XYZ file of C-alpha atoms in Angstrom:
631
model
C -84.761 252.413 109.321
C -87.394 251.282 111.654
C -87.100 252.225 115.492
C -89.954 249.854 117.553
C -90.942 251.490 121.533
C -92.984 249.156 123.351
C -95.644 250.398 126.294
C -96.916 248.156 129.394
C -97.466 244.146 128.280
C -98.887 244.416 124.540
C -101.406 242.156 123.258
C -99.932 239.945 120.580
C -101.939 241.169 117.258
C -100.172 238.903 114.818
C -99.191 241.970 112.789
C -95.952 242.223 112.649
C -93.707 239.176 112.157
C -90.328 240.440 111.938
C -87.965 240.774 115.159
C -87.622 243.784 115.987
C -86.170 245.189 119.524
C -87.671 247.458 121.560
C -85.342 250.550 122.170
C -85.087 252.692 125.166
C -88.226 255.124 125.625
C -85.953 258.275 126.313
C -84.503 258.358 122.114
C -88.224 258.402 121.176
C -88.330 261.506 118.547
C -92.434 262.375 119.251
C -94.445 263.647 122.346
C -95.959 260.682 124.700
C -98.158 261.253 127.395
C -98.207 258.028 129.569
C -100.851 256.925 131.844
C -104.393 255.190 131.213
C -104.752 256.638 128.302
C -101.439 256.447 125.794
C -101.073 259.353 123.481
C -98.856 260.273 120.770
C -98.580 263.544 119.617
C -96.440 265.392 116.926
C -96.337 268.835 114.599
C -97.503 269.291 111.217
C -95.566 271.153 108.722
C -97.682 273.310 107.030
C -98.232 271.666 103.552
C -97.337 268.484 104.711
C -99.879 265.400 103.938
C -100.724 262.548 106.010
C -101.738 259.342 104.182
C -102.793 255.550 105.139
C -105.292 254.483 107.777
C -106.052 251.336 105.390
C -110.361 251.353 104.842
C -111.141 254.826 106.320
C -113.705 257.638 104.859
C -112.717 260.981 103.506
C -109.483 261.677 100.650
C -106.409 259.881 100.283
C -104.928 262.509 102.209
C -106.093 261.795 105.523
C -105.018 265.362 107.091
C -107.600 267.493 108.709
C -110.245 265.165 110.005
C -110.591 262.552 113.276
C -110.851 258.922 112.747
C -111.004 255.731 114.950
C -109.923 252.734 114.629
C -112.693 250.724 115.674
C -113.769 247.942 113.503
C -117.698 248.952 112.544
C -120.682 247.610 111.034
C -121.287 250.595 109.548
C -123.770 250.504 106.863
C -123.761 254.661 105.548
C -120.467 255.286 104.612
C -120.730 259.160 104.551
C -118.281 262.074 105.828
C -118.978 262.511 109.045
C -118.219 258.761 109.447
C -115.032 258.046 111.667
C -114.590 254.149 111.161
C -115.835 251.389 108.704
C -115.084 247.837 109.209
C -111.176 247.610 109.370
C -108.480 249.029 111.487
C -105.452 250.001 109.957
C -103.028 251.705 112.564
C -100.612 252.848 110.161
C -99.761 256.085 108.255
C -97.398 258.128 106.583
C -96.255 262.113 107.834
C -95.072 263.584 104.290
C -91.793 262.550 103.952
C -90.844 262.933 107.075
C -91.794 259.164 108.965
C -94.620 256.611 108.966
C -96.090 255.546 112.324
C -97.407 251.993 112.784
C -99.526 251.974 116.555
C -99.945 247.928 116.982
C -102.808 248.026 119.898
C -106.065 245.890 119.496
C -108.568 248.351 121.037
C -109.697 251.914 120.250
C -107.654 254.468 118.607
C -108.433 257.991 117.942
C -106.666 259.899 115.197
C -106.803 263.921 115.277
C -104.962 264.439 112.328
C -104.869 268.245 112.272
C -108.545 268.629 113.047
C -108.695 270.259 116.533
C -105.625 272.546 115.701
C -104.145 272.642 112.159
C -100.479 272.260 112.963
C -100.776 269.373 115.321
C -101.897 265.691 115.377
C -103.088 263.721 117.939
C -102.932 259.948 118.199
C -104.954 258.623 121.620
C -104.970 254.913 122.611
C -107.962 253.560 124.845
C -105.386 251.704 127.022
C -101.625 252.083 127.574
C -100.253 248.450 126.214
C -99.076 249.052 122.769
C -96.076 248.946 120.227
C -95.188 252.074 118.140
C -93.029 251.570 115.238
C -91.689 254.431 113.241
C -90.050 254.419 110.176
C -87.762 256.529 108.124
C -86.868 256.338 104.549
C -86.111 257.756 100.735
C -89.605 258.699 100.517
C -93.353 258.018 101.059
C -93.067 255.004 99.126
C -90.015 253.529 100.511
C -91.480 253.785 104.178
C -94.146 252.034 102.847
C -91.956 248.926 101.370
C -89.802 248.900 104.877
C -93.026 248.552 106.621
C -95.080 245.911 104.625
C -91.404 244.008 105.030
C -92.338 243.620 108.726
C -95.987 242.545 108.580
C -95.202 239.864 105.583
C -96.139 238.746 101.929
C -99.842 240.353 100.700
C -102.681 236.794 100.503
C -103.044 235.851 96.766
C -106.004 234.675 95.945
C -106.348 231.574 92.898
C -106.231 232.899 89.264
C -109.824 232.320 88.752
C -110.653 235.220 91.664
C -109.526 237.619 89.100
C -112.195 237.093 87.254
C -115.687 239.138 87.338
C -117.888 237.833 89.767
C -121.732 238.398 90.348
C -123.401 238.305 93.915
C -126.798 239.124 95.275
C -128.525 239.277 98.988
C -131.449 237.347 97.674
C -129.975 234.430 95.549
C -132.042 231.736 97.570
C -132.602 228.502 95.000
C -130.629 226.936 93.314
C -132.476 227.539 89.928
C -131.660 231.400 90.992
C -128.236 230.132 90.132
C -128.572 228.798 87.084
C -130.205 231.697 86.115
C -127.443 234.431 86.466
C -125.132 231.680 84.967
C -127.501 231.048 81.600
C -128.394 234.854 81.619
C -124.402 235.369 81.534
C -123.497 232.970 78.773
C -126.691 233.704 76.771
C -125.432 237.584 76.523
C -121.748 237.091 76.048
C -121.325 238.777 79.639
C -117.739 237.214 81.184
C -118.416 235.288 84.601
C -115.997 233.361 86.913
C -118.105 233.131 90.313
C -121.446 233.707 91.496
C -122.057 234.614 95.652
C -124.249 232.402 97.972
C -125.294 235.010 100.833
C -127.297 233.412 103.733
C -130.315 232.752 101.783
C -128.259 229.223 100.919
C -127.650 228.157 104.525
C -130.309 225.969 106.585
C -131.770 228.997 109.135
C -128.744 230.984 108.474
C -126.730 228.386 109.997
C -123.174 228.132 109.530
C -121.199 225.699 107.418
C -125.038 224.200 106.614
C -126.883 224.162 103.333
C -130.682 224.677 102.851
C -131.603 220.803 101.609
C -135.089 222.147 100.232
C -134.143 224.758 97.883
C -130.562 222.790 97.354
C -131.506 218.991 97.060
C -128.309 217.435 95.572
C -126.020 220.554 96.445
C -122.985 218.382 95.466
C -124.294 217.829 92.195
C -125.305 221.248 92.112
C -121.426 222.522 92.840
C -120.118 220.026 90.288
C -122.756 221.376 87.581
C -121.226 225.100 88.182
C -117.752 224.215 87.826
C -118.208 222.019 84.783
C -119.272 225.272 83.800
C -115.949 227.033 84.893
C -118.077 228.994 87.652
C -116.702 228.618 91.276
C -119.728 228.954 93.843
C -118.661 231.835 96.964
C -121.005 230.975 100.165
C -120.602 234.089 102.643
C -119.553 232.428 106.455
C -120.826 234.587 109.318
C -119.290 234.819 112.881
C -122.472 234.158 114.965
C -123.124 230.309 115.146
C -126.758 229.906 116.245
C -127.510 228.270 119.922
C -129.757 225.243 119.352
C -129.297 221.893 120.227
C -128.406 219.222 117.797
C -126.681 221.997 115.424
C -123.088 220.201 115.903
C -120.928 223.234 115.246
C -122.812 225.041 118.347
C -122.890 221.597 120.618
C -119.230 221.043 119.964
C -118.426 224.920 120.780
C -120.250 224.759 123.561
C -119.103 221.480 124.866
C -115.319 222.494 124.415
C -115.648 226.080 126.096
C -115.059 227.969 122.062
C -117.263 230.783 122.589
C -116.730 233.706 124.281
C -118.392 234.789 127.916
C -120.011 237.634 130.268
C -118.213 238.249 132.953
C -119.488 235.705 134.954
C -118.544 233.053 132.861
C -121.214 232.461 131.103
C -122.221 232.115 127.457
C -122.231 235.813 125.783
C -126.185 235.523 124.460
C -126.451 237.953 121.367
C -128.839 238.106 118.305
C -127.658 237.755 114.488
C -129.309 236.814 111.516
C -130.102 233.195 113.260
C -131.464 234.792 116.855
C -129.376 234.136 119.514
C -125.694 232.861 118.938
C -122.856 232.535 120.004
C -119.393 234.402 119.616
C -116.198 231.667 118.785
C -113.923 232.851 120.964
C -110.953 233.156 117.763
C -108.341 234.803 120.319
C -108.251 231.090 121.419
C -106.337 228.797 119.605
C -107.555 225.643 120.267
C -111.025 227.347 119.139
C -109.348 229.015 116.111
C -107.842 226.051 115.052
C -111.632 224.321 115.671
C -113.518 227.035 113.611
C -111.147 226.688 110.799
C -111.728 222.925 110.162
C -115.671 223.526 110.203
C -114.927 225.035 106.357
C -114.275 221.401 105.283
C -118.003 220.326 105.143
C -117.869 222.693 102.029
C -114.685 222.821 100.579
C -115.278 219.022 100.291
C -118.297 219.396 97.799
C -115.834 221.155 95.828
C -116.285 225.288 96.997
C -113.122 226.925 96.886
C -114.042 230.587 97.854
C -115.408 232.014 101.375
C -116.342 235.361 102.394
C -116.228 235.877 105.949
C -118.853 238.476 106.960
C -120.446 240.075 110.092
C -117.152 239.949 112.000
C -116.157 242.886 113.936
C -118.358 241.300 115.708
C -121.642 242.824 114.457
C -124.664 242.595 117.227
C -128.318 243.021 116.886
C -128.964 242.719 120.029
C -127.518 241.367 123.041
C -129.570 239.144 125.340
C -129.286 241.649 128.067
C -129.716 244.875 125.999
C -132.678 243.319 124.561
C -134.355 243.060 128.244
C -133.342 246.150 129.149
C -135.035 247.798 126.201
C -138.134 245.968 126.248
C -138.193 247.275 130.298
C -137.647 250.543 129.473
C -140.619 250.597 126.537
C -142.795 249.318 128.792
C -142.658 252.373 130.683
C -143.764 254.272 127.720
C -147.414 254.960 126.376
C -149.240 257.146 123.900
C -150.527 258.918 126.821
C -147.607 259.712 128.658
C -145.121 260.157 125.665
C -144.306 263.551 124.324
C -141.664 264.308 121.849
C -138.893 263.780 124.155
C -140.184 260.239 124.823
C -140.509 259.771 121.153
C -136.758 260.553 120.352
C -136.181 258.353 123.540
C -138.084 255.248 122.404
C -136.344 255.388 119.150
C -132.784 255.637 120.815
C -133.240 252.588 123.220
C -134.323 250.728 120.060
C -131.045 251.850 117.793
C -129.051 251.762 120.609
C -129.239 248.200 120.941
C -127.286 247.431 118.057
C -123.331 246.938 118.171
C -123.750 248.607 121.619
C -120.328 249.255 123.462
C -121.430 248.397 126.548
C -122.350 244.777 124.813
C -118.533 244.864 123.581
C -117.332 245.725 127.468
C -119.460 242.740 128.385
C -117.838 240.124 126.251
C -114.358 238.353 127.097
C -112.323 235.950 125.711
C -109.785 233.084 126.961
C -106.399 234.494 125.538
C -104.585 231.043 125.629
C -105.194 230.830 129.099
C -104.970 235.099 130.157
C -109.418 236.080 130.460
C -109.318 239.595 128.269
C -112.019 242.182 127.574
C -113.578 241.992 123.987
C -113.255 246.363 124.041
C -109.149 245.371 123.988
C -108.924 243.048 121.549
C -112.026 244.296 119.605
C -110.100 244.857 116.770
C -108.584 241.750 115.941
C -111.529 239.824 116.564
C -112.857 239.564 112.674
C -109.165 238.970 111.147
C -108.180 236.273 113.784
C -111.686 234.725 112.443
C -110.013 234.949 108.969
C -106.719 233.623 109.990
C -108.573 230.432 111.716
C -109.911 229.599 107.768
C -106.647 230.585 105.903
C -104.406 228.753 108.828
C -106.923 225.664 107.617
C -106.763 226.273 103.912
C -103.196 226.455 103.744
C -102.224 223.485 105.844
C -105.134 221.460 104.297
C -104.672 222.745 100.263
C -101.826 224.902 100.563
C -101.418 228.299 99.264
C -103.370 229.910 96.662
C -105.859 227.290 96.396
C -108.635 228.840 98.209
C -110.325 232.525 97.817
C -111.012 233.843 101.321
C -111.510 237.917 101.883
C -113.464 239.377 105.354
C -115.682 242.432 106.006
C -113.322 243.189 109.613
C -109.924 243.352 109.106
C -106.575 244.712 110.884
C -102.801 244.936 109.861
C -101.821 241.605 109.816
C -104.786 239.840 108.003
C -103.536 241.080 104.676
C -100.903 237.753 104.927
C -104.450 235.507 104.913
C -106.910 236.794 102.545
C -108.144 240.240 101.043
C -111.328 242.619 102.122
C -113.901 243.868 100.441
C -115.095 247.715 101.244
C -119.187 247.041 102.887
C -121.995 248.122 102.563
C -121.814 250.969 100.166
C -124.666 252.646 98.263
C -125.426 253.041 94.723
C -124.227 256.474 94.522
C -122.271 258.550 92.121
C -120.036 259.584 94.912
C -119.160 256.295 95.941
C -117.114 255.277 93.069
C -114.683 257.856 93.806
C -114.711 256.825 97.753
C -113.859 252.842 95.740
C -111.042 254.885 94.178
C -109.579 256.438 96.801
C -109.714 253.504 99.337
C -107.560 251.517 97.324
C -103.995 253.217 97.834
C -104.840 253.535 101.533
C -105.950 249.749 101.517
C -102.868 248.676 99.580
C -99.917 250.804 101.689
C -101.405 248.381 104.458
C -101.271 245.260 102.122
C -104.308 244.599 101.013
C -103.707 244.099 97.523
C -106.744 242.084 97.150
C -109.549 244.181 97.482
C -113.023 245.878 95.616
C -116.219 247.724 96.441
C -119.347 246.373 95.490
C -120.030 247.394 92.021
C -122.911 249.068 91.390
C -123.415 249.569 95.212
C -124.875 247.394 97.361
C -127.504 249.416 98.860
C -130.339 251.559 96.778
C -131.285 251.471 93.166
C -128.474 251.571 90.496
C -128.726 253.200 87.090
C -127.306 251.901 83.967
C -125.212 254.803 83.395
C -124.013 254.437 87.088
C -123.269 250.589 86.634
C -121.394 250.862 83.467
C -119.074 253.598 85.069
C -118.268 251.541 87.817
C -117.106 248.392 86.463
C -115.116 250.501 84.260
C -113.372 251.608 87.655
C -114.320 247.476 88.502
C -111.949 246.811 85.793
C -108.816 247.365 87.572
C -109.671 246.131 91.012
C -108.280 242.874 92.074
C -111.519 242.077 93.483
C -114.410 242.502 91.034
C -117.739 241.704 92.184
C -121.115 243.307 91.695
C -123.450 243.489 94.611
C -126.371 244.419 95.885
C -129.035 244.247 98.652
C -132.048 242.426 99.109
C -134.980 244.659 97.574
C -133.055 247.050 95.650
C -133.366 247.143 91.495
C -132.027 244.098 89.810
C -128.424 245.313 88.803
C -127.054 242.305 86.454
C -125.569 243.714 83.403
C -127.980 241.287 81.753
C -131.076 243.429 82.987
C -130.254 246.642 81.107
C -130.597 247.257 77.473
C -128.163 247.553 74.981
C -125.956 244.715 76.881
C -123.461 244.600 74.421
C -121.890 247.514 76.413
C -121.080 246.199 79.374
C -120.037 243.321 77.210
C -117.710 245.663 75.838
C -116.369 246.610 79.378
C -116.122 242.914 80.898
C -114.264 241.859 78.038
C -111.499 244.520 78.631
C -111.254 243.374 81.918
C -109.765 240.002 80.787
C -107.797 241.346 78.185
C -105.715 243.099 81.148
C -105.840 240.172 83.085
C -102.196 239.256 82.035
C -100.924 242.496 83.209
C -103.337 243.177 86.053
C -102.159 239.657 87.372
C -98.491 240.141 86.987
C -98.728 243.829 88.281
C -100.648 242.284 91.603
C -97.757 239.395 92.185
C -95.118 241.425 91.541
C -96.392 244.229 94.014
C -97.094 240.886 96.659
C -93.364 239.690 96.282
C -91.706 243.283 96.489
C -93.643 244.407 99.336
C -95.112 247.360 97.464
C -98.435 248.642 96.456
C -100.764 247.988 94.041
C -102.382 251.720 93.595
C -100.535 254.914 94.432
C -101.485 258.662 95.178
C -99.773 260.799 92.088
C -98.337 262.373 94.901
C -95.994 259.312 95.630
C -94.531 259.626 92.351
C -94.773 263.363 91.004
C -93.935 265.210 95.034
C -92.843 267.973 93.475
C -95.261 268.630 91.227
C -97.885 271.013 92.962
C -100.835 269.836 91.035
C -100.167 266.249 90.779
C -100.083 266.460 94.810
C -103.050 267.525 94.869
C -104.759 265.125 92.478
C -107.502 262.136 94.541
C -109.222 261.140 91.448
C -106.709 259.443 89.239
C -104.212 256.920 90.867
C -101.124 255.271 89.287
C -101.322 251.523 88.651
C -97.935 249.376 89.412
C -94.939 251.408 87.601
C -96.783 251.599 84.087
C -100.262 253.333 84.190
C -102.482 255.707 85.404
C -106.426 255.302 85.949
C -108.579 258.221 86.080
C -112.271 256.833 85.895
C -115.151 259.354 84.963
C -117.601 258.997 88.324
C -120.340 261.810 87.949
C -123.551 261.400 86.228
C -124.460 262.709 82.752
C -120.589 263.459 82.041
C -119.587 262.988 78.250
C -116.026 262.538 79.828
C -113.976 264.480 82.231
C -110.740 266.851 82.631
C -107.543 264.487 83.580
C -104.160 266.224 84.520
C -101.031 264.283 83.511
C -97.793 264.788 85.039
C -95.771 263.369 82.263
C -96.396 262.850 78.708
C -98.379 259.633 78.630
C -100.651 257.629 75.620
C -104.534 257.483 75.961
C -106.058 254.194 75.193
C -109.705 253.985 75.302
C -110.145 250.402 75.499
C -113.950 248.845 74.558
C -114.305 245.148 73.765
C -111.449 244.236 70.860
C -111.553 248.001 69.875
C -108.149 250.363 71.056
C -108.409 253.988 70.338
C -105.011 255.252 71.220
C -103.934 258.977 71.545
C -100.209 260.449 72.867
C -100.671 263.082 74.766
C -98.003 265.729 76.560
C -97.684 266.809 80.194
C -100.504 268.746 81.363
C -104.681 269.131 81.519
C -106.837 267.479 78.964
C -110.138 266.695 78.487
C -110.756 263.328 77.494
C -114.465 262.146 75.845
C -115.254 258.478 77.466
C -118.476 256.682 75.784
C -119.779 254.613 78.066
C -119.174 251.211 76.842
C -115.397 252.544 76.745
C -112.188 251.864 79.695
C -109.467 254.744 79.879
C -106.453 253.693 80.534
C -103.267 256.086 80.434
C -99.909 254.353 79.853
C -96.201 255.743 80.705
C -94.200 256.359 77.407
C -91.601 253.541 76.808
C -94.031 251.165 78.808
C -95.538 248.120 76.758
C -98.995 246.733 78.110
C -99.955 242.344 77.544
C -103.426 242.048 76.263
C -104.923 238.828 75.853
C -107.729 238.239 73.051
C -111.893 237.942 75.152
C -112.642 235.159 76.826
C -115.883 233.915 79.360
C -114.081 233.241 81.671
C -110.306 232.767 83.259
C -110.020 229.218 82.380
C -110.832 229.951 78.598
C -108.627 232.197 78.718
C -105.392 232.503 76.461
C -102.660 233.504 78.899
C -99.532 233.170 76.415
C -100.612 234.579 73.176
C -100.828 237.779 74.073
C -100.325 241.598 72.005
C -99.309 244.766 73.543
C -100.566 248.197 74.394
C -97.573 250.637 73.534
């Protein structure tokens, strides 16, 4: 049952696309205090666990902390963080209800973290729709509500594949290399990632001509090769005249303003740009077509990136700071002046005030970018998939974004940022993805490996065995950090070993993804959705169950031989390496299980049967009907 209570004149987010009627205020079951500020409020039993909140730091059990909903460029994805790049309004309250808050600006969540027994849910306005749900169980509220904001995106076959990406691929011959490197090493490979080294001064929808002379020919060399090219799309498009995509924006009034009326002047990887105003459909609809100048050399995958909006700088900020330095001198600075120097520099970037500054032509109604700041990034996704679909129709074209909000999850996947090459991190991959899929993201990844710092082999080959099970499996890193291509380590015949299991599951990773996209459920599950009355399976946040068969429980510290698993039903062990399958039943409890590192665990329900298909390079080769079976 689903009970929607609406608040002021809403903002139409695009999340929810069933009708649904408002009822009256006075039935509503939790505490509201009305005024500039909306706020929801409610008690907490005193075991009771509060999941969801889609791409948000911390365990899968969200109780005890504060969050925001605030999409962030947030590069250090540590505890004390409160947002990352999506906002995901939704959770679940035990068994009890799920609450879906369907407001485009700032949300805080106190969920038991200023007093135990009580959460606190605080709007930065008073427009909003609340929808709360009742049902079976956790898993059931979670069906009823993915039924409202529509079918999960899915992605071509060939995006199941493993995928390599760098921040620093820049020539073409850089291309061929990680392609060669793959093949000449047995190493699987359906896509390689074009970041904004490819484009012509970081220019959207453009391609450097010197380091890509014949880039059609270049494209058609790749996928002779079965390897589908990804070029990254940011949101800024730079100002300069004679760049069409900026005249034509500017001519037609597409990018957003000041208040005045005026071009919004902020700095991105190009200098100064400007915003596409996607709350605007005539500019949405405009933005979207610009993908054609690539998809007609043959690309059919984007990443959309830097779109929450990210800012540098603003044009103003920038003056302001450069002002204020002025002021300062060796002479005359102390350490206060130090500390303040360094603020006015870091406090240029994604400002607030800068987002308070920007607005946008809502069909016709002039809104504030801090009220709709959360929808800006996935209405810049929905202007490519809107394109794609009417253009290619479904399924044809990859697309996943770095900003996202309920809603988006119809149009492509996400990936999870900027994340580090740290231990730790593979277990924050892990426990995103249940709170990612209740919100219907099905397709999604980290970058494997991390993306920033140094990775280690031991690290690497750990993480793709996590890697193996995500939709999305890319490897990524940052400019300047150590070369982390499987290729580049020795003994490569184990992460041969790992890739290859990868596409042996692909038959049953595949089917498990569409049937969880056509049934409205998820992907990846908490134990605690499945075992709630079993204390310690409640409890568990580094093992997850995968569609109704299987159970992952990746080994993420350093130096570990293996690692203690607790399983809440009898279940078989199959340690899965290459064409090798060690299998071992084993009965309800806590084990110890030894995983070499060349080796994928995989823990199957008894009476369910597994497909396997034989190694292949890539998903085209690829032998999707003869398959065996694991149980």
């Amino acid at each position: 049952m689903i009970r929607k209570y609406t608040f002021g004149l809403p903002i139409d987010t695009n999340a929810v696309i069933a009708e649904i009627k408002s009822e009256d205020i006075l039935s509503f079951p939790l505490e509201l205090k009305t005024g500039e500020r909306l706020q929801i409020s409610f008690d907490l039993l005193s075991d009771e666990m509060i999941f969801g909140l889609g791409e948000a730091i911390r365990g899968i059990n969200k109780r005890g902390w504060t969050y925001e909903s605030w999409c962030s460029d947030e590069t250090n994805h540590t505890e004390d963080k409160k947002a990352l790049y999506g906002s995901h309004n939704f959770i679940v309250v035990g068994d009890r209800f799920a609450l879906f808050v369907d407001f485009a600006g700032k949300v805080e969540w106190d969920l038991g973290y200023d007093k135990p027994d009580r959460a606190v849910i605080t709007l930065d306005g008073n427009d909003a729709d609340v929808y709360i749900i009742y049902g079976k169980n956790q898993r059931d509220m979670v069906v009823q509500f993915r039924k409202i904001i529509g079918k999960s995106y899915i992605p071509p076959r060939w995006a199941f594949g493993y995928q390599q990406s760098c921040w620093g691929y820049a020539t073409q011959e850089d291309f061929y290399t990680v392609r060669d490197r793959h093949r000449e090493n047995k190493l699987p490979l359906d896509a390689i990632y074009m970041d904004i080294d490819y484009m012509d001064s970081f220019k959207d929808f453009t391609v450097n001509s010197e380091r890509f002379p014949d880039f059609q020919a270049f494209v058609d060399s790749m996928k002779r090769e079965n390897i589908h090219l990804v070029p990254i799309i940011d949101a800024g498009v730079k100002r300069e005249k004679g760049y069409s995509v900026y005249d034509e924006g500017h001519e037609k009034g597409y990018f957003c303003t000041d208040k005045d009326g005026k071009e919004f002047e902020c700095g991105v990887w190009p200098g100064i740009v400007g915003l596409p105003d996607f709350l605007n459909s005539d500019a949405r609809r405009w933005f979207g077509s610009k993908y054609e100048a690539l998809l007609r050399c043959g690309i059919d995958g984007f990443w959309n990136d830097m779109n929450e909006p990210a800012l540098f700088y603003s044009k103003r900020g920038l003056e302001k700071a450069v002002a204020k330095l002025k002021q300062i001198t060796p002479d005359t600075m102390d350490i206060g002046g130090f500390f303040e120097m360094r603020n006015v520099l870091f406090g240029m970037q994604n400002s607030y005030d800068d987002y308070c500054s920007i607005y946008h032509n809502l069909d016709g109604k002039r809104v504030c970018h801090k009220d709709v700041h959360n929808i800006y990034g996935a209405f810049m996704t929905r202007a490519a998939s809107e394109y794609f679909e009417e253009k290619y129709g479904k399924e044809k074209i990859l697309m996943f974004s770095r900003a996202s909000y309920i809603g988006t999850h119809r149009y492509s996947g996400i990936w999870f940022g900027d994340n580090f090459s740290w231990w730790s991190h593979i277990l924050l991959n892990l426990k995103l993805l249940p709170s990612a899929s209740m919100c219907g993201y099905l397709y999604c990844g980290a970058d494997i490996g991390g993306f920033n710092n140094n990775v280690t082999r031991d690290l690497l080959l750990r993480w793709l065995a996590l890697g193996v099970f995500t939709p999305l499996m890319r490897n990524h890193r940052a400019l300047g950090t150590r070369a982390q291509e499987a290729y580049n380590f020795e003994n490569v015949e184990d992460f041969s070993d790992v890739l290859a299991v990868r596409y042996r599951l692909l038959p049953y990773l595949y089917s498990a993804f569409r049937k969880a996209s056509d049934t409205d459920d998820m992907l990846f599950r908490p134990l605690a959705f499945d075992y709630p009355d079993d204390k310690i399976a409640r409890e568990v946040e580094d093992q997850l169950m995968l569609s109704d068969e299987c159970m992952i429980a990746p080994v993420y510290e350093q130096n570990k031989s293996g690692r203690n698993v607790y399983l809440p039903e009898p279940m078989t062990l199959y340690l899965l390496s290459g064409e090798r399958i060690t299998e071992e039943p084993l009965e309800k409890g806590l084990h110890y299980i030894e995983v070499a590192l060349n080796e994928v665990p995989l823990f199957v329900r008894n009476g369910k049967k597994i497909p396997l298909a034989k190694p292949a390079m890539n998903t085209a080769e690829l032998d999707w009907e003869n398959i065996s079976f694991l149980g």
